[in-house]
Structure formats: C-alpha cells, structure tokens
Amino acid sequence: MPAARRLVVEADGGSRGNPGPAGYGAVVIDPDTAQTLAEAAEYIGVATNNVAEYRGLIAGLTAVRELFPDTPVRVRVRMDSKLVVEQMSGRWKVKHPGMKPLAEEAARILPASSVTYEWIPRAENKHADRLANEAMDAGTRGRSWDPAASTAGPEAPRTPAPPEPAGPPGDAAAGAAKVRAAMAAARPSGTGPSGPVPSGPAAPQAAKTPQVGWGAAPDLGAPATFVLLRHGETALTPEKRFSGSGGSDPGLSGTGRHQAARAADAFAARGTVQEIVSSPLRRCRETAQAVADRLGLRVVVEEGLRETDFGAWEGLTFGEVRERFGPDLSDWLASPEAAPTGGGESFTEVAERVSATRDRLITRYAGRTVLVVTHVTPIKTLVRLALGAPPESLFRMELSPASVSTVAYYADGNPSVRVLNDTSHLS
C-alpha cells in the first residue's frame, strides 16, 4: 500500500453583514514544497460567516479528494474559525440546525482518521481569506470568481516544487478548474452553493453594488429612518438579569414609566416621528404607547422585534448562569451560532429574524421616520449590520434603558448610523 500523501488545506469564509453577501476560499498546499496544488473560491449569496467558513472547508476537502482520488492522504486543515475547528474535532457539539448538515457533509468527504484540524490566527490564513474576498467582490458584481485573475497567495514566494513525472497538476488554476467542475457536478440541479436558490422577491440581488461616496450617486431622496428606542426599566433591569422573550413578560417599573414619559416629551418636541412600531413584549408596548399617546399616533406591533429567547437563563444573573451552565455560557460567548441552554436563540438566529424585519420595515416606511421600540439585542444587531461589524461587536456596545439610537437606510442600500445610546432626554 502506498504511503499516505501529506497535504495542508487552508480555508476561510466571510459574510459582509452576517448574514449578508458571502463567499469562501480554500487552498490545497504540499507542505514539503510549499506548492499550491489547487485553489477554490465561490460567492454563495446571502449567508452567515459560519456557513461560509464551513463551505470553505467542504471546498478544500473536496479539492483533495478530486486531486488524489486513488491515493491515501493525511490532511491537516488550518482555519481561523475556532467554531469549525472545535466542532469538526469533536470537542464542541454542533447545536445549530443550520450547521449540522454542513458538518456532516464535511465529515463524509474523507475518512475521519485522515483529517486533523488546527486553529490558526487570521493573520496566518491570508491566502484563503483573500480568495474568499475575491469571490465576494466578484459575486457582488454579478460575476464568478476567476482563478486566472486572482491575486491571492502566500505572503512570501513559495519554494518551487521539483517536477513530478506523474500525478495531479501542480498549477493552482488547473487545480481550481478541476475542483469547480467536481463541485458543480455534485450540486443538484436547481440549487445554489448553500441550498435551494430563492426566486421571486426573496431572491438576493447580488449583482447590484451600492455606490459609495458623496459624489457617487444622484440625490436618493429621504431615507427610511429608524429611531431605535430601547424600552424603559423593568424590575429585572437594575439587577442585570437575562430578560428575553422566553420567560416572564414584565411591564415597566415606576422608573421605566418615568423614562417612557421623558422620551415621549422629547419626541413631541422634535416633531419628527411619523410612525411607531413595537416589539410584542409588554415592556416595549408600554413604552411605545406612552409616546403614541403623546404624539397622537397608533402602535404597530412587529413580532420580529422581540428580544432574544434566553432559554433556561431567563431571569438569572450572569453570575448565576456561569455557575449553573458554565460550558454553555462559554460557547455562547465564543460563537454567534451557540444558543443559550434549553432551546434559546443564538445571535445568528436573532440576526436573521431582525434583518428580515428590517427589510420589511424599510420597504413599508420608505422616506419616513419610524420610532422602533425594541430591546438590547435587536437594536445592537441593527447597528452592527449597518456598520458591517462582526458579531463580537454586540458585546462592545452600551445601551441604557430608554436610550435612543438612529439608523437611516437610503435607496441605494447604504445605511448610515447617526446616533448610538443617546440618553440626553432623560437628564
């Protein structure tokens, strides 16, 4: 039996919005010669970072299988996604239902005993990262990634490999072509890289690239402006207890009602709010109604604006959760795909729900100023998505009770964050 061929797969994926326009990149390397044997990259439409990273892994492992169909291999996968590395190594459970099929697909490509996984810093994964970004750039222009035009590669020139009398091509473009053909043949008709291709109004318009810059576009008219008001205090707020949509539904405390009244006075003085929408939870409806009564407007309830379901953590402090559910809390802090204990929602699931609600509201209230009364996570998510910031930015924003943040959405698709955590109306 021939000796196993040693190989390295470096893979990455990215999403500009998470979820948003996404793509992956993967490269197969001969560790003995540092020669690039194959590259793969593809735009996959709207997806999350973790989906794109898994797709990059699948592409890299598929490339190995196609390059060496009859040769035993030992593959070292190097990625900067701790989630994928830990899950594929079996140290973390795959809890998110959207990740399980991807992890299972990756595990089927090569024998498990022939693949090991290693986490590396992002700075050491630049080749795959560049491929993923090239794929996203091409996709947003309505094109496919072109290996011949790629500028991705190692930071330093690789040592040339000695000529091989036989075997797979050592040219990355040739390897990429072979990989693309194999993956296209394996993809069922009517599906995209991430599953069924949507049609009709829900289909992503990947070819439309937002124009950027002050002089890049004509006057686009008034944006849809979301004035994001966090609800006032409840009895749980001062104690910093998890209060989502899966536990009790507390109303405003005396302090919270006072905060809502002060916010109503401020909006009445400004005279800019034209519509009011609210989370269905009581603390938001009470806050919204206080403003609506002052402005003479009605409140429209939007289910998608509800707070995260924190599962078994509802009503507990952070310290209590750490004591009772320490490993689950660590997973939750490390990955947006991890959900709170007991069937709660992950940040990725909340982002998908909130972004769908955002899109509906932008269409419904184009050119108007809307007071959106909701919770910490939905507001932070809207701000994060507008900025194109990573999921960990959720932990780096402060949102006080009854604070105001503002995001404007223009007709070309460009959002503008104008205010964050303004509490001047409460002083």
Short mmCIF file of C-alpha atoms in Angstrom, two decimals:
data_model
loop_
_atom_site.label_atom_id
_atom_site.label_comp_id
_atom_site.label_asym_id
_atom_site.label_seq_id
_atom_site.Cartn_x
_atom_site.Cartn_y
_atom_site.Cartn_z
CA MET A 1 0.00 0.00 0.00
CA PRO A 2 1.48 3.40 -0.96
CA ALA A 3 2.44 5.86 1.75
CA ALA A 4 -0.14 8.50 2.54
CA ARG A 5 0.34 11.83 0.77
CA ARG A 6 0.69 14.67 3.28
CA LEU A 7 -1.35 17.80 2.48
CA VAL A 8 -2.47 21.04 4.08
CA VAL A 9 -5.85 22.63 3.49
CA GLU A 10 -6.31 26.28 4.44
CA ALA A 11 -9.91 27.50 4.27
CA ASP A 12 -11.89 30.59 5.16
CA GLY A 13 -15.25 32.20 4.60
CA GLY A 14 -16.79 35.58 5.14
CA SER A 15 -20.09 37.42 5.16
CA ARG A 16 -20.48 41.17 4.72
CA GLY A 17 -23.31 41.66 7.18
CA ASN A 18 -23.55 38.22 8.82
CA PRO A 19 -25.93 37.35 7.32
CA GLY A 20 -25.08 39.15 4.11
CA PRO A 21 -23.27 38.64 0.78
CA ALA A 22 -20.92 35.75 1.49
CA GLY A 23 -18.15 33.74 -0.08
CA TYR A 24 -15.45 31.21 0.72
CA GLY A 25 -11.89 30.43 -0.26
CA ALA A 26 -9.78 27.30 0.10
CA VAL A 27 -6.29 26.27 -0.94
CA VAL A 28 -4.56 22.87 -1.01
CA ILE A 29 -0.82 23.02 -0.27
CA ASP A 30 2.00 20.49 -0.43
CA PRO A 31 3.70 21.02 2.97
CA ASP A 32 7.01 19.58 1.76
CA THR A 33 7.43 22.00 -1.15
CA ALA A 34 5.01 24.80 -0.10
CA GLN A 35 3.50 24.41 -3.58
CA THR A 36 -0.12 25.47 -4.11
CA LEU A 37 -1.86 22.50 -5.72
CA ALA A 38 -5.38 23.89 -6.03
CA GLU A 39 -7.47 26.92 -5.13
CA ALA A 40 -11.24 27.16 -4.81
CA ALA A 41 -13.42 30.20 -4.21
CA GLU A 42 -17.10 30.96 -4.72
CA TYR A 43 -19.73 33.56 -3.96
CA ILE A 44 -22.63 31.82 -2.19
CA GLY A 45 -25.24 34.55 -1.94
CA VAL A 46 -26.63 35.67 1.39
CA ALA A 47 -25.29 33.56 4.27
CA THR A 48 -23.62 33.83 7.67
CA ASN A 49 -19.89 33.81 8.38
CA ASN A 50 -20.06 30.30 9.81
CA VAL A 51 -21.92 28.90 6.81
CA ALA A 52 -19.29 30.44 4.53
CA GLU A 53 -16.47 29.01 6.65
CA TYR A 54 -17.99 25.53 6.51
CA ARG A 55 -18.39 25.89 2.74
CA GLY A 56 -14.72 26.78 2.51
CA LEU A 57 -13.82 23.65 4.47
CA ILE A 58 -16.02 21.50 2.23
CA ALA A 59 -14.41 23.01 -0.88
CA GLY A 60 -10.91 22.36 0.43
CA LEU A 61 -11.60 18.74 1.35
CA THR A 62 -13.39 18.20 -1.96
CA ALA A 63 -10.34 19.57 -3.75
CA VAL A 64 -8.13 17.00 -2.01
CA ARG A 65 -10.46 14.16 -2.96
CA GLU A 66 -10.56 15.27 -6.59
CA LEU A 67 -6.81 15.77 -6.84
CA PHE A 68 -5.95 12.44 -5.18
CA PRO A 69 -8.90 10.09 -5.80
CA ASP A 70 -6.82 6.90 -5.55
CA THR A 71 -4.06 7.94 -3.16
CA PRO A 72 -4.16 7.67 0.63
CA VAL A 73 -3.88 11.14 2.16
CA ARG A 74 -3.22 12.72 5.53
CA VAL A 75 -4.72 16.20 5.61
CA ARG A 76 -4.06 18.94 8.13
CA VAL A 77 -6.84 21.55 7.95
CA ARG A 78 -5.83 25.01 9.14
CA MET A 79 -8.58 27.60 9.74
CA ASP A 80 -9.07 30.75 11.81
CA SER A 81 -12.65 29.71 12.66
CA LYS A 82 -12.49 28.31 16.18
CA LEU A 83 -16.11 27.17 15.85
CA VAL A 84 -15.46 24.99 12.79
CA VAL A 85 -12.17 23.63 14.14
CA GLU A 86 -13.63 22.72 17.53
CA GLN A 87 -16.81 21.23 16.08
CA MET A 88 -15.04 19.17 13.44
CA SER A 89 -12.52 17.99 16.04
CA GLY A 90 -15.43 16.74 18.16
CA ARG A 91 -14.69 18.98 21.13
CA TRP A 92 -17.76 21.17 20.64
CA LYS A 93 -21.24 19.97 19.88
CA VAL A 94 -22.89 21.14 16.65
CA LYS A 95 -26.06 22.65 18.10
CA HIS A 96 -27.29 24.97 15.37
CA PRO A 97 -29.63 23.11 12.96
CA GLY A 98 -28.18 25.00 10.01
CA MET A 99 -24.65 23.86 10.82
CA LYS A 100 -25.32 20.15 11.31
CA PRO A 101 -25.79 19.27 7.60
CA LEU A 102 -22.62 21.18 6.71
CA ALA A 103 -20.56 19.46 9.41
CA GLU A 104 -21.93 16.08 8.31
CA GLU A 105 -21.14 16.82 4.65
CA ALA A 106 -17.58 17.83 5.52
CA ALA A 107 -17.09 14.67 7.60
CA ARG A 108 -18.17 12.42 4.69
CA ILE A 109 -15.65 13.71 2.13
CA LEU A 110 -12.56 11.96 3.51
CA PRO A 111 -12.08 9.27 6.16
CA ALA A 112 -12.13 10.89 9.59
CA SER A 113 -8.85 9.24 10.53
CA SER A 114 -7.07 11.02 7.68
CA VAL A 115 -8.02 14.60 8.68
CA THR A 116 -6.84 16.70 11.62
CA TYR A 117 -7.80 20.28 12.45
CA GLU A 118 -5.72 23.19 13.68
CA TRP A 119 -6.82 26.70 14.64
CA ILE A 120 -4.58 29.49 13.36
CA PRO A 121 -4.72 33.28 13.80
CA ARG A 122 -6.38 35.22 10.99
CA ALA A 123 -3.01 36.72 10.05
CA GLU A 124 -1.78 33.22 9.13
CA ASN A 125 -4.78 32.49 6.90
CA LYS A 126 -4.37 35.32 4.41
CA HIS A 127 -4.32 33.18 1.26
CA ALA A 128 -7.77 31.65 1.90
CA ASP A 129 -9.09 34.95 3.25
CA ARG A 130 -8.05 36.73 0.06
CA LEU A 131 -9.75 34.08 -2.06
CA ALA A 132 -12.97 34.47 -0.07
CA ASN A 133 -12.89 38.25 -0.52
CA GLU A 134 -12.21 37.93 -4.23
CA ALA A 135 -15.24 35.65 -4.51
CA MET A 136 -17.43 38.14 -2.62
CA ASP A 137 -16.17 41.02 -4.74
CA ALA A 138 -16.93 39.09 -7.94
CA GLY A 139 -20.34 37.99 -6.69
CA THR A 140 -21.50 41.50 -5.82
CA ARG A 141 -20.64 42.48 -9.41
CA GLY A 142 -22.70 39.60 -10.76
CA ARG A 143 -19.64 37.62 -11.84
CA SER A 144 -17.93 34.36 -10.95
CA TRP A 145 -14.52 34.18 -9.31
CA ASP A 146 -11.79 33.88 -11.96
CA PRO A 147 -8.68 31.96 -10.83
CA ALA A 148 -6.66 33.44 -13.68
CA ALA A 149 -7.27 36.95 -12.32
CA SER A 150 -6.65 36.02 -8.69
CA THR A 151 -4.00 37.87 -6.71
CA ALA A 152 -4.35 35.61 -3.68
CA GLY A 153 -1.31 33.74 -2.49
CA PRO A 154 1.18 33.32 0.31
CA GLU A 155 2.89 36.32 1.84
CA ALA A 156 6.29 35.16 0.61
CA PRO A 157 7.18 33.28 -2.59
CA ARG A 158 6.77 29.56 -2.16
CA THR A 159 9.70 27.24 -2.81
CA PRO A 160 9.32 25.82 -6.33
CA ALA A 161 8.43 22.16 -6.37
CA PRO A 162 10.52 19.65 -8.31
CA PRO A 163 8.88 18.32 -11.48
CA GLU A 164 6.53 15.42 -10.94
CA PRO A 165 6.65 12.64 -13.54
CA ALA A 166 3.01 11.83 -13.00
CA GLY A 167 0.08 12.70 -10.83
CA PRO A 168 -2.18 15.73 -10.34
CA PRO A 169 -1.29 19.16 -11.73
CA GLY A 170 0.74 21.45 -9.53
CA ASP A 171 -0.78 24.55 -11.13
CA ALA A 172 -3.36 26.21 -8.91
CA ALA A 173 -5.53 27.42 -11.79
CA ALA A 174 -5.72 23.93 -13.25
CA GLY A 175 -6.50 22.52 -9.83
CA ALA A 176 -9.19 25.16 -9.31
CA ALA A 177 -10.84 24.29 -12.62
CA LYS A 178 -10.93 20.62 -11.68
CA VAL A 179 -12.38 21.39 -8.26
CA ARG A 180 -15.08 23.69 -9.66
CA ALA A 181 -16.14 21.07 -12.17
CA ALA A 182 -16.34 18.40 -9.49
CA MET A 183 -18.36 20.58 -7.12
CA ALA A 184 -20.73 21.70 -9.89
CA ALA A 185 -21.31 18.08 -10.87
CA ALA A 186 -22.09 17.16 -7.26
CA ARG A 187 -24.58 20.00 -6.81
CA PRO A 188 -28.20 19.02 -7.53
CA SER A 189 -29.98 20.92 -10.29
CA GLY A 190 -31.87 23.95 -9.02
CA THR A 191 -29.66 24.52 -6.02
CA GLY A 192 -27.04 27.05 -5.13
CA PRO A 193 -23.90 26.57 -3.03
CA SER A 194 -25.90 26.92 0.18
CA GLY A 195 -29.05 25.09 -0.88
CA PRO A 196 -32.12 25.87 -2.97
CA VAL A 197 -31.86 29.06 -4.99
CA PRO A 198 -34.61 31.50 -3.93
CA SER A 199 -36.81 33.05 -6.58
CA GLY A 200 -39.19 35.98 -6.73
CA PRO A 201 -38.99 38.89 -4.32
CA ALA A 202 -36.94 36.94 -1.75
CA ALA A 203 -34.05 36.29 -4.13
CA PRO A 204 -30.88 38.21 -3.24
CA GLN A 205 -29.89 40.81 -5.83
CA ALA A 206 -26.19 40.07 -5.77
CA ALA A 207 -25.34 41.98 -8.91
CA LYS A 208 -26.38 45.35 -7.52
CA THR A 209 -23.40 47.07 -5.93
CA PRO A 210 -24.23 50.01 -3.63
CA GLN A 211 -22.49 53.18 -4.66
CA VAL A 212 -20.23 54.70 -2.06
CA GLY A 213 -19.06 58.27 -1.63
CA TRP A 214 -20.58 61.72 -1.52
CA GLY A 215 -20.43 62.25 -5.27
CA ALA A 216 -21.06 58.68 -6.39
CA ALA A 217 -24.84 58.88 -6.85
CA PRO A 218 -27.60 61.38 -7.51
CA ASP A 219 -29.97 62.57 -4.80
CA LEU A 220 -31.68 59.43 -3.49
CA GLY A 221 -34.40 61.23 -1.58
CA ALA A 222 -35.33 60.88 2.07
CA PRO A 223 -34.17 57.63 3.68
CA ALA A 224 -36.23 55.31 5.83
CA THR A 225 -35.05 56.46 9.25
CA PHE A 226 -35.32 54.12 12.23
CA VAL A 227 -35.26 55.89 15.59
CA LEU A 228 -34.43 52.94 17.85
CA LEU A 229 -35.79 53.34 21.36
CA ARG A 230 -34.92 50.75 23.98
CA HIS A 231 -37.81 50.16 26.41
CA GLY A 232 -37.73 51.67 29.89
CA GLU A 233 -36.64 49.83 33.02
CA THR A 234 -38.43 46.80 34.45
CA ALA A 235 -37.91 45.27 37.88
CA LEU A 236 -35.28 42.96 36.32
CA THR A 237 -33.22 45.71 34.68
CA PRO A 238 -31.31 47.09 37.71
CA GLU A 239 -30.32 43.55 38.73
CA LYS A 240 -28.99 42.85 35.20
CA ARG A 241 -30.97 39.66 34.82
CA PHE A 242 -31.50 37.94 31.49
CA SER A 243 -34.91 39.10 30.31
CA GLY A 244 -35.82 37.86 26.85
CA SER A 245 -38.89 36.57 25.10
CA GLY A 246 -38.91 33.07 26.59
CA GLY A 247 -39.62 33.81 30.24
CA SER A 248 -41.96 36.15 32.09
CA ASP A 249 -43.17 39.27 30.32
CA PRO A 250 -42.54 42.06 32.85
CA GLY A 251 -44.03 45.50 32.44
CA LEU A 252 -42.33 48.81 33.18
CA SER A 253 -41.37 49.72 36.72
CA GLY A 254 -42.11 53.17 38.14
CA THR A 255 -38.71 54.31 36.89
CA GLY A 256 -39.41 52.78 33.49
CA ARG A 257 -42.73 54.63 33.17
CA HIS A 258 -40.97 57.89 34.03
CA GLN A 259 -38.33 57.18 31.37
CA ALA A 260 -41.02 56.49 28.79
CA ALA A 261 -42.75 59.77 29.62
CA ARG A 262 -39.49 61.71 29.24
CA ALA A 263 -38.86 60.06 25.88
CA ALA A 264 -42.41 60.96 24.78
CA ASP A 265 -41.82 64.61 25.71
CA ALA A 266 -38.57 64.65 23.73
CA PHE A 267 -40.15 63.17 20.60
CA ALA A 268 -43.07 65.57 20.86
CA ALA A 269 -40.63 68.49 20.99
CA ARG A 270 -38.71 67.25 17.96
CA GLY A 271 -41.81 66.56 15.88
CA THR A 272 -40.04 64.16 13.52
CA VAL A 273 -41.60 60.78 14.31
CA GLN A 274 -44.26 59.76 11.77
CA GLU A 275 -44.86 56.10 12.62
CA ILE A 276 -44.41 53.84 15.66
CA VAL A 277 -43.69 50.11 15.66
CA SER A 278 -43.01 47.96 18.70
CA SER A 279 -41.88 44.58 19.90
CA PRO A 280 -44.84 42.49 21.12
CA LEU A 281 -43.40 42.24 24.64
CA ARG A 282 -45.17 44.23 27.34
CA ARG A 283 -42.28 46.49 28.35
CA CYS A 284 -41.91 47.72 24.78
CA ARG A 285 -45.64 48.09 24.13
CA GLU A 286 -45.99 50.20 27.28
CA THR A 287 -43.04 52.39 26.28
CA ALA A 288 -44.35 52.76 22.73
CA GLN A 289 -47.87 53.56 23.92
CA ALA A 290 -46.58 56.36 26.16
CA VAL A 291 -45.03 58.01 23.11
CA ALA A 292 -48.02 57.24 20.88
CA ASP A 293 -50.44 58.86 23.34
CA ARG A 294 -48.29 61.99 23.39
CA LEU A 295 -47.96 62.17 19.58
CA GLY A 296 -51.46 61.01 18.63
CA LEU A 297 -50.16 58.01 16.68
CA ARG A 298 -51.00 54.32 16.75
CA VAL A 299 -48.60 51.50 17.62
CA VAL A 300 -47.99 48.70 15.11
CA VAL A 301 -46.68 45.51 16.75
CA GLU A 302 -43.90 43.65 14.92
CA GLU A 303 -43.20 40.09 16.09
CA GLY A 304 -39.68 40.15 14.63
CA LEU A 305 -38.62 42.91 17.05
CA ARG A 306 -38.90 40.72 20.15
CA GLU A 307 -35.88 40.14 22.37
CA THR A 308 -33.72 37.01 22.21
CA ASP A 309 -35.16 33.87 23.80
CA PHE A 310 -32.62 33.13 26.54
CA GLY A 311 -33.99 29.67 27.29
CA ALA A 312 -33.11 28.36 30.76
CA TRP A 313 -31.19 31.56 31.51
CA GLU A 314 -34.32 33.72 31.69
CA GLY A 315 -34.50 35.62 34.97
CA LEU A 316 -30.96 34.68 36.06
CA THR A 317 -27.96 36.97 36.52
CA PHE A 318 -24.78 36.44 34.53
CA GLY A 319 -23.09 35.00 37.61
CA GLU A 320 -25.94 32.55 38.20
CA VAL A 321 -25.75 31.39 34.58
CA ARG A 322 -21.98 30.93 34.86
CA GLU A 323 -22.44 28.83 37.99
CA ARG A 324 -25.20 26.60 36.61
CA PHE A 325 -24.44 26.46 32.88
CA GLY A 326 -20.76 27.35 32.62
CA PRO A 327 -19.81 25.39 29.46
CA ASP A 328 -22.91 26.59 27.57
CA LEU A 329 -22.17 30.18 28.58
CA SER A 330 -18.59 29.85 27.32
CA ASP A 331 -19.83 28.52 23.98
CA TRP A 332 -22.34 31.39 23.74
CA LEU A 333 -19.66 33.99 24.37
CA ALA A 334 -17.34 32.37 21.82
CA SER A 335 -19.71 31.85 18.90
CA PRO A 336 -22.80 33.59 17.49
CA GLU A 337 -24.05 30.14 16.47
CA ALA A 338 -24.25 28.91 20.08
CA ALA A 339 -27.64 29.18 21.78
CA PRO A 340 -28.48 29.57 25.48
CA THR A 341 -29.26 26.39 27.39
CA GLY A 342 -32.70 24.91 26.95
CA GLY A 343 -33.61 25.83 23.39
CA GLY A 344 -32.82 29.55 23.39
CA GLU A 345 -31.93 31.60 20.31
CA SER A 346 -28.40 32.11 19.03
CA PHE A 347 -27.25 35.56 17.93
CA THR A 348 -27.19 34.26 14.36
CA GLU A 349 -30.86 33.28 14.58
CA VAL A 350 -31.74 36.67 16.05
CA ALA A 351 -29.80 38.43 13.28
CA GLU A 352 -31.72 36.52 10.61
CA ARG A 353 -35.06 37.41 12.22
CA VAL A 354 -34.17 41.05 12.80
CA SER A 355 -32.72 41.59 9.32
CA ALA A 356 -35.88 40.17 7.72
CA THR A 357 -37.99 42.52 9.86
CA ARG A 358 -35.70 45.44 8.98
CA ASP A 359 -36.16 44.79 5.26
CA ARG A 360 -39.94 44.72 5.59
CA LEU A 361 -39.97 47.96 7.54
CA ILE A 362 -37.64 49.71 5.10
CA THR A 363 -39.99 48.85 2.26
CA ARG A 364 -43.11 49.79 4.20
CA TYR A 365 -41.80 53.10 5.52
CA ALA A 366 -39.56 54.30 2.68
CA GLY A 367 -38.81 58.00 3.13
CA ARG A 368 -40.41 58.17 6.57
CA THR A 369 -39.14 58.45 10.16
CA VAL A 370 -40.21 55.49 12.28
CA LEU A 371 -39.89 55.07 16.04
CA VAL A 372 -38.86 51.44 16.58
CA VAL A 373 -39.37 50.42 20.21
CA THR A 374 -37.48 47.24 20.95
CA HIS A 375 -34.75 45.61 23.07
CA VAL A 376 -30.99 45.50 23.54
CA THR A 377 -30.16 42.66 21.14
CA PRO A 378 -32.33 43.80 18.19
CA ILE A 379 -31.01 47.37 18.46
CA LYS A 380 -27.38 46.26 18.70
CA THR A 381 -27.96 43.88 15.79
CA LEU A 382 -29.39 46.63 13.57
CA VAL A 383 -26.43 48.88 14.38
CA ARG A 384 -23.94 46.05 13.85
CA LEU A 385 -25.42 45.13 10.48
CA ALA A 386 -25.48 48.77 9.38
CA LEU A 387 -21.78 49.11 10.21
CA GLY A 388 -20.82 45.73 8.75
CA ALA A 389 -19.26 44.91 12.12
CA PRO A 390 -18.53 41.35 13.32
CA PRO A 391 -20.83 39.54 15.78
CA GLU A 392 -18.47 40.10 18.71
CA SER A 393 -19.23 43.83 18.44
CA LEU A 394 -22.52 43.09 20.22
CA PHE A 395 -20.54 42.78 23.44
CA ARG A 396 -18.85 46.16 22.86
CA MET A 397 -21.91 48.42 22.75
CA GLU A 398 -23.65 50.01 25.72
CA LEU A 399 -27.42 50.52 25.51
CA SER A 400 -29.09 52.14 28.50
CA PRO A 401 -32.81 51.80 29.29
CA ALA A 402 -34.89 54.25 27.21
CA SER A 403 -31.82 55.22 25.16
CA VAL A 404 -32.12 56.35 21.54
CA SER A 405 -30.06 55.18 18.56
CA THR A 406 -30.72 56.10 14.93
CA VAL A 407 -30.01 54.38 11.60
CA ALA A 408 -31.05 55.77 8.21
CA TYR A 409 -31.47 53.48 5.18
CA TYR A 410 -31.04 55.03 1.73
CA ALA A 411 -32.49 53.82 -1.55
CA ASP A 412 -29.11 52.60 -2.84
CA GLY A 413 -28.82 50.15 0.06
CA ASN A 414 -26.34 52.17 2.09
CA PRO A 415 -27.23 52.59 5.79
CA SER A 416 -25.94 55.43 7.95
CA VAL A 417 -25.61 55.15 11.73
CA ARG A 418 -26.33 58.60 13.15
CA VAL A 419 -26.83 58.16 16.90
CA LEU A 420 -25.96 55.48 19.48
CA ASN A 421 -27.17 55.26 23.09
CA ASP A 422 -28.36 58.87 23.46
CA THR A 423 -29.84 59.42 26.94
CA SER A 424 -29.82 63.24 26.98
CA HIS A 425 -33.64 63.34 27.06
CA LEU A 426 -33.60 61.55 30.44
CA SER A 427 -31.42 64.08 32.28
#
